[in-house]
Short mmCIF file of C-alpha atoms in Angstrom, two decimals:
data_model
loop_
_atom_site.label_atom_id
_atom_site.label_comp_id
_atom_site.label_asym_id
_atom_site.label_seq_id
_atom_site.Cartn_x
_atom_site.Cartn_y
_atom_site.Cartn_z
CA MET A 1 117.29 129.17 90.97
CA ALA A 2 114.44 126.71 91.44
CA GLU A 3 110.99 128.22 91.24
CA GLU A 4 109.44 128.87 94.64
CA ARG A 5 106.09 127.25 95.08
CA SER A 6 103.17 127.99 97.32
CA PHE A 7 99.87 126.39 98.09
CA ASP A 8 96.70 128.40 97.71
CA ALA A 9 94.70 126.81 100.53
CA GLU A 10 91.69 129.00 99.89
CA ASN A 11 91.18 127.69 96.37
CA GLY A 12 92.82 124.31 96.89
CA LEU A 13 95.43 124.99 94.21
CA GLU A 14 99.17 125.00 94.00
CA SER A 15 100.88 127.61 91.86
CA GLY A 16 104.18 129.35 91.26
CA LYS A 17 105.09 132.20 93.57
CA GLY A 18 102.98 135.25 93.00
CA GLU A 19 100.57 133.38 90.72
CA LYS A 20 97.07 132.16 91.29
CA GLU A 21 96.21 130.49 88.03
CA LEU A 22 92.96 128.81 88.89
CA VAL A 23 91.89 125.60 87.23
CA THR A 24 88.29 126.33 88.13
CA ASP A 25 86.47 129.31 89.56
CA VAL A 26 85.07 127.40 92.53
CA THR A 27 85.68 128.59 96.05
CA TYR A 28 86.96 126.38 98.85
CA THR A 29 83.41 125.85 100.09
CA ASP A 30 82.31 124.79 96.62
CA VAL A 31 85.19 122.35 96.48
CA ARG A 32 84.01 120.70 99.63
CA VAL A 33 80.36 120.54 98.65
CA GLY A 34 81.09 119.48 95.09
CA SER A 35 83.53 116.73 95.99
CA VAL A 36 83.61 115.44 99.52
CA ASP A 37 79.92 115.68 100.30
CA ASN A 38 78.90 114.25 96.91
CA GLU A 39 81.26 111.32 97.38
CA VAL A 40 79.83 110.68 100.84
CA ALA A 41 76.28 111.04 99.50
CA ARG A 42 76.85 108.44 96.75
CA THR A 43 78.39 106.05 99.24
CA ARG A 44 75.59 106.53 101.77
CA ALA A 45 72.98 105.98 99.06
CA ILE A 46 74.51 102.61 98.22
CA GLN A 47 74.74 101.67 101.89
CA ASN A 48 71.16 102.65 102.63
CA GLY A 49 69.80 100.90 99.57
CA PHE A 50 71.34 97.52 100.34
CA ALA A 51 70.43 95.91 103.69
CA PRO A 52 73.73 94.08 104.40
CA LEU A 53 75.75 97.25 103.74
CA ARG A 54 73.34 99.27 105.85
CA PHE A 55 73.86 96.80 108.71
CA LEU A 56 77.66 96.95 108.35
CA ASN A 57 77.59 100.75 108.27
CA GLN A 58 75.51 100.86 111.43
CA GLY A 59 77.93 98.44 113.04
CA GLU A 60 80.85 100.65 112.08
CA GLN A 61 79.13 103.71 113.55
CA TRP A 62 78.47 101.78 116.77
CA LEU A 63 82.12 100.73 116.98
CA ASP A 64 83.13 104.35 116.44
CA GLU A 65 80.90 105.51 119.30
CA LYS A 66 81.93 102.75 121.71
CA MET A 67 85.57 102.16 120.80
CA GLY A 68 86.68 105.09 118.64
CA ILE A 69 87.51 103.26 115.42
CA GLU A 70 88.11 105.44 112.38
CA THR A 71 85.20 105.65 109.92
CA GLN A 72 86.51 108.33 107.59
CA GLY A 73 87.72 106.05 104.79
CA ILE A 74 89.08 107.56 101.57
CA ASP A 75 87.22 110.90 101.61
CA ARG A 76 89.32 114.00 101.03
CA ILE A 77 89.95 115.90 104.25
CA PRO A 78 89.08 119.62 104.04
CA GLU A 79 91.45 122.00 105.79
CA GLU A 80 89.08 122.86 108.64
CA GLU A 81 88.59 119.16 109.46
CA LYS A 82 92.26 118.20 109.59
CA ARG A 83 93.53 117.01 112.98
CA PRO A 84 97.30 116.81 112.54
CA PRO A 85 99.56 115.06 115.03
CA SER A 86 102.96 116.57 115.74
CA ILE A 87 105.06 116.99 112.60
CA ILE A 88 107.84 114.97 114.27
CA ASN A 89 105.59 111.95 113.84
CA THR A 90 106.52 111.95 110.16
CA PHE A 91 109.99 110.96 111.38
CA PHE A 92 109.19 108.46 114.14
CA LEU A 93 106.35 106.85 112.18
CA TRP A 94 108.90 105.10 109.98
CA TRP A 95 111.02 103.95 112.91
CA SER A 96 108.18 101.77 114.14
CA MET A 97 107.29 100.62 110.64
CA THR A 98 110.83 99.37 109.95
CA MET A 99 112.46 98.85 113.37
CA HIS A 100 111.35 95.24 113.67
CA VAL A 101 112.46 91.68 112.98
CA GLY A 102 110.56 91.56 109.68
CA THR A 103 113.30 93.74 108.16
CA LEU A 104 116.10 91.31 109.11
CA PRO A 105 115.51 88.76 106.29
CA ILE A 106 116.46 91.34 103.65
CA GLY A 107 119.87 91.83 105.26
CA ILE A 108 120.45 88.09 105.56
CA LEU A 109 120.17 87.82 101.77
CA GLY A 110 123.48 89.69 101.38
CA PRO A 111 125.54 86.77 102.72
CA THR A 112 123.11 84.38 101.01
CA TYR A 113 124.10 85.99 97.69
CA GLY A 114 127.77 85.45 98.57
CA LEU A 115 128.60 89.07 99.47
CA SER A 116 131.08 90.04 102.17
CA LEU A 117 129.81 92.00 105.15
CA GLY A 118 131.25 95.25 103.78
CA GLN A 119 129.66 94.71 100.38
CA SER A 120 126.34 93.88 102.01
CA ALA A 121 126.48 97.06 104.10
CA ALA A 122 127.27 99.17 101.03
CA GLY A 123 124.33 97.70 99.11
CA ILE A 124 122.03 98.34 102.08
CA VAL A 125 123.02 101.99 102.53
CA VAL A 126 122.90 102.95 98.85
CA GLY A 127 119.79 100.96 97.97
CA THR A 128 117.85 102.14 101.03
CA PHE A 129 118.77 105.78 100.42
CA LEU A 130 117.60 105.69 96.80
CA GLY A 131 114.38 103.92 97.73
CA ALA A 132 113.67 106.29 100.61
CA LEU A 133 113.86 109.22 98.19
CA CYS A 134 110.79 107.81 96.40
CA THR A 135 108.76 107.46 99.60
CA ALA A 136 109.84 110.87 100.90
CA TYR A 137 108.69 112.60 97.73
CA THR A 138 105.28 110.92 97.34
CA GLY A 139 104.51 111.65 100.99
CA THR A 140 104.68 115.40 100.33
CA LEU A 141 101.46 115.19 98.28
CA GLY A 142 99.39 114.18 101.33
CA PRO A 143 99.26 117.54 103.15
CA LYS A 144 99.00 119.46 99.89
CA LEU A 145 95.96 117.60 98.56
CA GLY A 146 94.38 116.19 101.73
CA LEU A 147 94.09 112.83 99.98
CA ARG A 148 95.36 109.30 100.51
CA GLN A 149 98.28 108.29 98.31
CA ILE A 150 96.41 106.31 95.66
CA ALA A 151 93.73 109.03 95.50
CA CYS A 152 96.55 111.54 94.85
CA SER A 153 97.64 109.42 91.90
CA ARG A 154 94.29 110.07 90.18
CA TYR A 155 95.69 113.43 89.03
CA SER A 156 98.16 111.47 86.89
CA PHE A 157 96.63 108.04 86.33
CA GLY A 158 93.03 109.23 86.08
CA PHE A 159 90.04 107.78 87.88
CA TRP A 160 90.29 104.37 86.23
CA GLY A 161 94.04 104.10 85.91
CA ALA A 162 94.44 104.70 89.65
CA LYS A 163 92.55 101.46 90.22
CA LEU A 164 95.54 99.63 88.77
CA CYS A 165 97.70 101.42 91.34
CA SER A 166 95.26 100.33 94.06
CA VAL A 167 95.62 96.69 93.07
CA LEU A 168 99.42 96.93 92.90
CA ASN A 169 99.47 98.68 96.26
CA ILE A 170 97.44 95.88 97.84
CA LEU A 171 99.84 93.30 96.40
CA VAL A 172 102.84 95.24 97.71
CA GLY A 173 101.40 95.54 101.21
CA GLY A 174 100.25 91.95 101.24
CA GLY A 175 103.69 90.69 100.28
CA PHE A 176 105.39 92.63 103.06
CA ALA A 177 102.77 91.44 105.53
CA VAL A 178 103.31 87.80 104.53
CA VAL A 179 107.04 88.13 105.26
CA ASN A 180 106.31 89.73 108.65
CA VAL A 181 103.74 87.12 109.62
CA VAL A 182 106.02 84.22 108.70
CA VAL A 183 108.87 85.71 110.77
CA CYS A 184 106.53 86.12 113.75
CA GLY A 185 105.27 82.57 113.28
CA GLN A 186 108.85 81.31 113.43
CA ILE A 187 109.49 83.40 116.56
CA LEU A 188 106.43 82.11 118.42
CA SER A 189 107.36 78.56 117.45
CA ALA A 190 110.87 79.14 118.83
CA VAL A 191 109.48 80.55 122.09
CA SER A 192 107.40 77.39 122.57
CA ASP A 193 110.49 75.21 122.07
CA TYR A 194 108.99 74.33 118.68
CA THR A 195 105.92 72.67 120.20
CA MET A 196 103.71 75.34 118.58
CA THR A 197 103.60 75.16 114.81
CA ILE A 198 104.62 78.13 112.71
CA SER A 199 101.08 78.16 111.27
CA VAL A 200 99.50 78.87 114.66
CA GLY A 201 101.98 81.69 115.23
CA CYS A 202 101.05 83.18 111.85
CA VAL A 203 97.37 83.23 112.79
CA ILE A 204 98.02 84.86 116.17
CA ILE A 205 100.04 87.78 114.80
CA ALA A 206 97.61 88.30 111.89
CA VAL A 207 94.68 88.60 114.32
CA ILE A 208 96.48 91.04 116.64
CA SER A 209 97.59 93.22 113.72
CA TYR A 210 94.06 93.43 112.37
CA VAL A 211 92.44 94.32 115.69
CA VAL A 212 94.78 97.28 116.24
CA SER A 213 94.57 98.50 112.64
CA VAL A 214 90.80 99.08 112.71
CA PHE A 215 91.22 101.98 115.13
CA GLY A 216 92.73 104.02 112.33
CA PHE A 217 94.92 107.09 111.88
CA ALA A 218 95.10 108.48 115.40
CA ILE A 219 96.07 105.29 117.24
CA ILE A 220 98.53 104.36 114.50
CA HIS A 221 100.41 107.63 114.89
CA THR A 222 100.41 107.28 118.70
CA TYR A 223 101.58 103.67 118.60
CA GLU A 224 104.25 104.31 115.98
CA LYS A 225 105.68 107.24 117.94
CA TYR A 226 106.89 105.04 120.80
CA SER A 227 106.83 101.36 119.83
CA TRP A 228 110.24 101.40 118.13
CA ILE A 229 112.18 102.20 121.31
CA VAL A 230 112.03 98.75 122.91
CA ALA A 231 112.75 97.06 119.58
CA PHE A 232 115.80 99.29 119.10
CA VAL A 233 117.23 98.28 122.47
CA LEU A 234 116.62 94.56 121.89
CA LEU A 235 118.13 94.66 118.40
CA CYS A 236 121.24 96.37 119.80
CA VAL A 237 121.52 93.55 122.34
CA LEU A 238 121.01 90.99 119.56
CA LEU A 239 123.89 92.50 117.59
CA GLY A 240 126.08 92.60 120.69
CA GLN A 241 125.49 88.96 121.54
CA ALA A 242 126.13 87.87 117.94
CA ALA A 243 129.25 90.06 117.54
CA PRO A 244 131.85 87.47 118.71
CA HIS A 245 130.89 85.20 115.84
CA ILE A 246 130.71 87.82 113.07
CA SER A 247 133.62 87.73 110.62
CA ALA A 248 133.86 91.18 109.02
CA SER A 249 137.04 90.17 107.19
CA ALA A 250 135.52 87.11 105.49
CA PRO A 251 135.79 87.60 101.70
CA ALA A 252 132.98 87.45 99.16
CA GLN A 253 132.25 84.02 97.73
CA SER A 254 132.38 85.18 94.11
CA SER A 255 134.25 87.64 91.92
CA GLY A 256 134.08 89.46 88.59
CA LEU A 257 130.72 89.70 86.83
CA ALA A 258 129.14 87.19 89.21
CA LEU A 259 130.01 89.42 92.17
CA ALA A 260 128.74 92.52 90.32
CA GLY A 261 125.49 90.72 89.56
CA SER A 262 125.00 89.66 93.18
CA PHE A 263 125.67 93.19 94.39
CA LEU A 264 123.25 94.74 91.89
CA SER A 265 120.53 92.27 92.85
CA PHE A 266 121.04 92.91 96.57
CA LEU A 267 121.05 96.68 96.03
CA ALA A 268 117.77 96.34 94.12
CA LEU A 269 116.24 94.43 97.04
CA ASN A 270 117.09 97.24 99.43
CA PHE A 271 115.79 99.88 97.02
CA SER A 272 112.51 97.99 96.76
CA SER A 273 112.25 97.58 100.52
CA ALA A 274 112.47 101.35 101.09
CA SER A 275 110.51 102.46 98.01
CA GLY A 276 107.69 100.00 98.73
CA TRP A 277 106.18 102.61 101.07
CA CYS A 278 105.82 105.22 98.31
CA SER A 279 102.28 104.09 97.48
CA ILE A 280 100.99 104.62 101.04
CA ALA A 281 103.09 107.46 102.53
CA ALA A 282 100.45 110.16 102.00
CA ASP A 283 97.87 108.00 103.80
CA TYR A 284 99.47 109.14 107.06
CA TYR A 285 100.15 112.74 106.06
CA CYS A 286 96.79 113.88 104.68
CA ASN A 287 95.73 115.29 108.07
CA TYR A 288 98.58 117.81 108.04
CA PRO A 289 97.72 121.36 106.85
CA ALA A 290 98.36 122.28 103.23
CA SER A 291 100.71 124.97 104.54
CA THR A 292 103.09 122.33 105.95
CA PRO A 293 106.45 122.89 104.18
CA SER A 294 107.04 120.11 101.66
CA LEU A 295 110.78 120.22 102.32
CA LYS A 296 110.20 119.51 106.00
CA VAL A 297 107.93 116.54 105.23
CA PHE A 298 110.41 115.26 102.65
CA THR A 299 113.43 115.53 104.95
CA LEU A 300 111.77 114.01 108.01
CA THR A 301 110.44 111.13 105.93
CA LEU A 302 113.74 110.52 104.16
CA PHE A 303 115.80 110.22 107.34
CA GLY A 304 112.97 108.67 109.33
CA LEU A 305 112.93 105.82 106.82
CA LEU A 306 116.64 105.66 105.95
CA LEU A 307 118.11 105.42 109.45
CA PRO A 308 116.08 102.60 111.02
CA THR A 309 115.81 100.57 107.82
CA THR A 310 119.58 100.69 107.32
CA PHE A 311 120.20 99.88 110.99
CA VAL A 312 118.02 96.77 111.09
CA THR A 313 118.99 95.51 107.65
CA VAL A 314 122.70 95.76 108.51
CA ILE A 315 122.00 93.70 111.65
CA GLY A 316 120.37 91.13 109.39
CA ALA A 317 123.52 91.09 107.24
CA CYS A 318 125.62 90.56 110.39
CA LEU A 319 123.47 87.61 111.46
CA GLY A 320 123.72 86.16 107.95
CA ASN A 321 127.49 86.65 108.04
CA ALA A 322 127.80 84.73 111.31
CA ALA A 323 125.44 81.93 110.29
CA LEU A 324 126.33 81.52 106.62
CA THR A 325 129.63 83.21 105.71
CA ALA A 326 131.52 82.43 108.92
CA ALA A 327 129.28 79.36 109.33
CA TYR A 328 129.40 79.37 113.13
CA GLY A 329 128.01 75.92 113.96
CA PRO A 330 125.13 76.66 116.40
CA TYR A 331 123.94 79.62 114.32
CA ASN A 332 124.14 77.74 111.04
CA ASP A 333 122.26 74.73 112.43
CA ALA A 334 119.55 76.91 113.99
CA TYR A 335 119.02 78.85 110.77
CA GLU A 336 118.96 75.79 108.54
CA ASP A 337 116.61 73.86 110.86
CA HIS A 338 114.26 76.58 112.16
CA GLY A 339 114.77 79.68 110.02
CA LEU A 340 115.18 83.21 111.32
CA GLY A 341 113.19 82.56 114.49
CA GLY A 342 115.48 79.71 115.46
CA LEU A 343 118.57 81.78 114.68
CA ILE A 344 117.47 84.68 116.89
CA ARG A 345 116.56 82.25 119.68
CA THR A 346 120.09 80.84 119.57
CA VAL A 347 121.83 84.23 119.40
CA TYR A 348 120.07 85.53 122.51
CA HIS A 349 121.24 83.83 125.70
CA PRO A 350 120.52 82.62 128.30
CA ILE A 351 117.34 80.87 127.21
CA GLY A 352 115.02 82.74 129.61
CA TRP A 353 116.23 86.07 128.28
CA SER A 354 115.99 84.72 124.73
CA LYS A 355 112.32 83.80 125.05
CA PHE A 356 111.44 87.11 126.68
CA SER A 357 113.21 89.04 123.92
CA LEU A 358 111.53 87.00 121.20
CA VAL A 359 108.05 87.73 122.56
CA ILE A 360 108.75 91.47 122.71
CA LEU A 361 110.30 91.48 119.23
CA MET A 362 107.24 89.73 117.87
CA PHE A 363 105.14 92.73 118.89
CA SER A 364 107.61 95.05 117.14
CA VAL A 365 106.17 93.80 113.83
CA LEU A 366 102.75 95.17 114.72
CA GLY A 367 103.71 98.70 113.67
CA ASN A 368 104.39 97.48 110.14
CA ASN A 369 101.41 95.15 109.77
CA ILE A 370 98.99 97.67 111.27
CA ALA A 371 99.97 100.19 108.61
CA ILE A 372 99.66 97.60 105.85
CA ASN A 373 96.18 96.48 106.94
CA TYR A 374 95.05 100.10 107.24
CA SER A 375 96.35 101.23 103.83
CA SER A 376 95.24 98.07 102.02
CA GLY A 377 91.71 98.65 103.27
CA LEU A 378 91.82 102.20 101.91
CA SER A 379 93.15 100.99 98.54
CA LEU A 380 90.28 98.54 98.22
CA GLN A 381 87.78 101.31 98.94
CA LEU A 382 89.29 103.32 96.07
CA LEU A 383 88.33 100.65 93.54
CA GLY A 384 84.82 102.12 93.20
CA HIS A 385 81.73 103.39 95.00
CA TRP A 386 80.52 99.91 95.90
CA PHE A 387 83.93 99.13 97.36
CA HIS A 388 83.82 102.45 99.22
CA ALA A 389 80.42 101.57 100.64
CA ILE A 390 81.88 98.56 102.43
CA PRO A 391 83.49 99.72 105.71
CA ARG A 392 87.28 99.76 105.88
CA PHE A 393 87.36 97.35 108.82
CA ILE A 394 85.78 94.66 106.62
CA TRP A 395 88.38 95.13 103.89
CA SER A 396 91.17 95.14 106.45
CA PHE A 397 89.83 91.88 107.84
CA LEU A 398 89.83 90.25 104.41
CA VAL A 399 93.40 91.47 103.81
CA ALA A 400 94.51 90.03 107.16
CA LEU A 401 92.78 86.73 106.34
CA VAL A 402 94.45 86.39 102.93
CA VAL A 403 97.84 87.35 104.39
CA ALA A 404 97.49 84.68 107.09
CA VAL A 405 96.60 82.02 104.52
CA LEU A 406 99.51 82.95 102.25
CA ALA A 407 101.91 83.08 105.20
CA ILE A 408 100.90 79.59 106.26
CA ALA A 409 101.35 78.33 102.70
CA GLY A 410 104.82 79.90 102.38
CA LYS A 411 106.09 79.42 105.92
CA ASP A 412 108.89 77.07 104.81
CA HIS A 413 110.17 79.31 102.01
CA LEU A 414 110.84 82.69 103.64
CA SER A 415 114.10 83.50 101.84
CA THR A 416 112.56 82.66 98.47
CA ILE A 417 109.54 84.87 99.20
CA VAL A 418 111.73 87.80 100.24
CA SER A 419 114.12 87.44 97.31
CA ASN A 420 111.50 87.06 94.60
CA PHE A 421 108.76 89.30 95.94
CA VAL A 422 110.60 92.32 97.32
CA SER A 423 112.76 92.86 94.24
CA LEU A 424 109.64 92.85 92.03
CA LEU A 425 108.31 95.87 93.94
CA GLY A 426 110.95 98.26 92.72
CA TYR A 427 109.95 98.00 89.06
CA TRP A 428 106.55 99.52 89.76
CA THR A 429 107.38 101.80 92.69
CA VAL A 430 110.07 103.69 90.77
CA SER A 431 107.72 104.18 87.80
CA PHE A 432 104.87 105.25 90.10
CA THR A 433 107.11 107.82 91.80
CA PHE A 434 108.44 109.30 88.57
CA VAL A 435 104.96 109.66 87.09
CA LEU A 436 103.77 111.59 90.17
CA LEU A 437 106.99 113.62 90.27
CA ILE A 438 106.86 114.68 86.62
CA GLU A 439 103.14 115.47 86.84
CA ASP A 440 103.60 117.60 89.95
CA LYS A 441 106.81 119.46 89.07
CA TRP A 442 106.29 119.82 85.34
CA PHE A 443 102.70 119.63 84.18
CA ARG A 444 101.13 121.22 87.28
CA ARG A 445 103.87 123.69 88.17
CA HIS A 446 101.57 126.58 87.13
CA GLU A 447 97.99 125.31 86.97
CA GLY A 448 98.06 123.32 90.24
CA TYR A 449 95.32 120.93 91.33
CA ASN A 450 91.56 121.25 91.11
CA LEU A 451 90.65 119.56 94.38
CA SER A 452 86.98 119.26 93.45
CA ALA A 453 87.96 116.85 90.67
CA TRP A 454 89.51 114.10 92.78
CA ASP A 455 86.48 111.80 92.47
CA GLN A 456 85.07 113.09 89.16
CA PRO A 457 86.32 111.05 86.17
CA ALA A 458 85.23 113.70 83.66
CA LYS A 459 87.54 116.30 85.22
CA LEU A 460 90.55 114.07 85.80
CA PRO A 461 93.17 113.11 83.21
CA TRP A 462 92.39 110.12 81.03
CA GLY A 463 95.34 108.35 82.62
CA ALA A 464 96.38 106.66 79.39
CA ALA A 465 99.78 108.36 79.47
CA ALA A 466 100.52 107.34 83.05
CA VAL A 467 99.35 103.75 82.65
CA THR A 468 101.28 103.34 79.39
CA ALA A 469 104.44 104.82 80.94
CA LEU A 470 104.06 102.54 83.97
CA LEU A 471 103.61 99.43 81.83
CA THR A 472 106.45 100.48 79.52
CA GLY A 473 108.76 100.88 82.48
CA TYR A 474 107.72 97.53 83.92
CA LEU A 475 107.69 95.48 80.72
CA ALA A 476 110.48 97.09 78.69
CA GLY A 477 112.70 97.85 81.69
CA GLY A 478 111.72 95.54 84.52
CA VAL A 479 111.28 92.33 82.53
CA THR A 480 114.48 92.70 80.51
CA GLY A 481 116.53 93.68 83.54
CA MET A 482 115.13 91.41 86.27
CA ALA A 483 117.11 88.58 87.83
CA GLN A 484 114.86 86.13 89.67
CA THR A 485 115.20 82.45 90.50
CA TRP A 486 112.42 81.73 88.00
CA TYR A 487 113.48 84.17 85.24
CA ILE A 488 116.57 86.14 84.23
CA GLY A 489 116.09 88.92 81.67
CA PRO A 490 118.43 89.25 78.70
CA ILE A 491 120.15 92.36 80.08
CA ALA A 492 120.40 90.96 83.61
CA ALA A 493 121.95 87.79 82.18
CA LYS A 494 125.05 89.77 81.20
CA PHE A 495 126.10 89.76 84.89
CA GLY A 496 127.18 86.18 85.56
CA SER A 497 125.28 82.91 85.61
CA PHE A 498 122.73 84.14 88.20
CA GLY A 499 122.32 87.55 86.58
CA GLY A 500 122.30 91.02 88.10
CA ASP A 501 119.03 92.85 88.70
CA VAL A 502 119.10 96.15 86.80
CA GLY A 503 115.36 96.27 86.14
CA ILE A 504 114.79 99.19 88.51
CA TYR A 505 117.19 101.49 86.69
CA LEU A 506 115.77 100.52 83.30
CA SER A 507 112.19 101.03 84.55
CA CYS A 508 113.18 104.48 85.78
CA VAL A 509 114.66 105.48 82.42
CA PHE A 510 111.78 104.18 80.32
CA THR A 511 109.17 105.87 82.52
CA ALA A 512 111.06 109.18 82.70
CA VAL A 513 111.37 109.28 78.91
CA THR A 514 107.91 108.09 77.88
CA TYR A 515 105.65 109.87 80.40
CA PRO A 516 106.44 113.51 79.48
CA ILE A 517 105.91 112.74 75.79
CA LEU A 518 102.69 110.79 76.27
CA ARG A 519 101.27 113.21 78.85
CA THR A 520 101.92 116.19 76.56
CA ILE A 521 99.98 114.45 73.79
CA GLU A 522 97.20 113.50 76.20
CA LYS A 523 96.81 117.07 77.47
CA LYS A 524 96.65 118.46 73.93
CA LYS A 525 94.02 115.92 72.93
CA THR A 526 91.83 116.13 76.05
CA GLY A 527 92.64 119.48 77.66
CA ARG A 528 93.02 117.85 81.07
#
């Protein structure tokens, strides 16, 4: 029988049932004073000692008083200060983050790779389920530790190693945001009968996403709870209007190893799409009490992410089937000439209804981009005290600005961006998840977590084991098993001329094997 685990909220430690093996002898009050207040004090000292930062901090406080924006940043949230929304939000949160048109391009890649509709659907279901397992697990650390996701990773990667995770997290979020912004740019262009350029549309959605994201945790949870409903209805209508031109019986365009390679690559894309959230999930759960059952958080997150992601991605595969596999003339022309926005415009009819639906669907992307801007700002603050001293709304603005610029630069290459970028995510997200999983369930199954150490490098692990395991998984597994348009690894090359992406599975194996060995050595050498 699996060992029952409990969380000692008084001492901030997790332990096996009936045990209270304390890492330190501090009380809960000491934890708060020794960690949270000291972190705040260091940050405030930097802000007060540098005039521009002092001005920005005062501006943030003014915005908080007048408009209610969140100023909390990356600080750990003590139990008595937690303000949890309803636990059901851990389910509906993901519906709004994934129930939008930005998820459609991943599904369209199934037919683009030459898969039949049935094969595409199978790759979507299996890949999304496996990826959602990663996000569901990492999210359980948020209530337990009261920390944002990358801050949680400091107990494995150490103070300095977690900075690498911060950078990778920013790249992940930025890549997803670029895809979303380009899709919205195409939609706005289609609504204007292509008189508005895609670039202008990209700027508009980037600005709206940023403005909403600065209000922080509370408004995000409220918005995400309801915003998916309209998108769900419109996407059902989209599928219904496209249905007469979908050919479910159309065969795959390849066979043998080439077909296996295409399927593996498409499955990897869907895994990466769902697992890409694993580095931010706890950002939205850290306000829940430490007593919140981990199984409940895990289950709600798993199905909250799996169901809508699968639903929308399958619709994308259906649209790709009609436009590319069945090659229905109007759909094919619209997609080739104007991208996804033009395709959706043509599927919806009549034209008045089409434009109305496109405008509403554009706003469905906000739930996703809001979360990305919010979490990217937090990740930047985790890079160091000087980064922390700069208000989150400034970092979120810079992220939105860079995303808009990249979206404008890549507006004519959406499929290439999705194919190359999204699949690269899985190599790091699977390694990140397994490092946190092994640390939590193996190395800390008795001693738990010293919550006062979250921002104290001398009390955290060195992180050498975690970083080495992550890089080993990425370089030894990801590089040899990846299948991209610009590079096909030697193992991936065994699956046809275009290769089959098996980098995720290899990354998983290499990380799972190397981390326990390296972490055991690290603990013996350092004692932490």
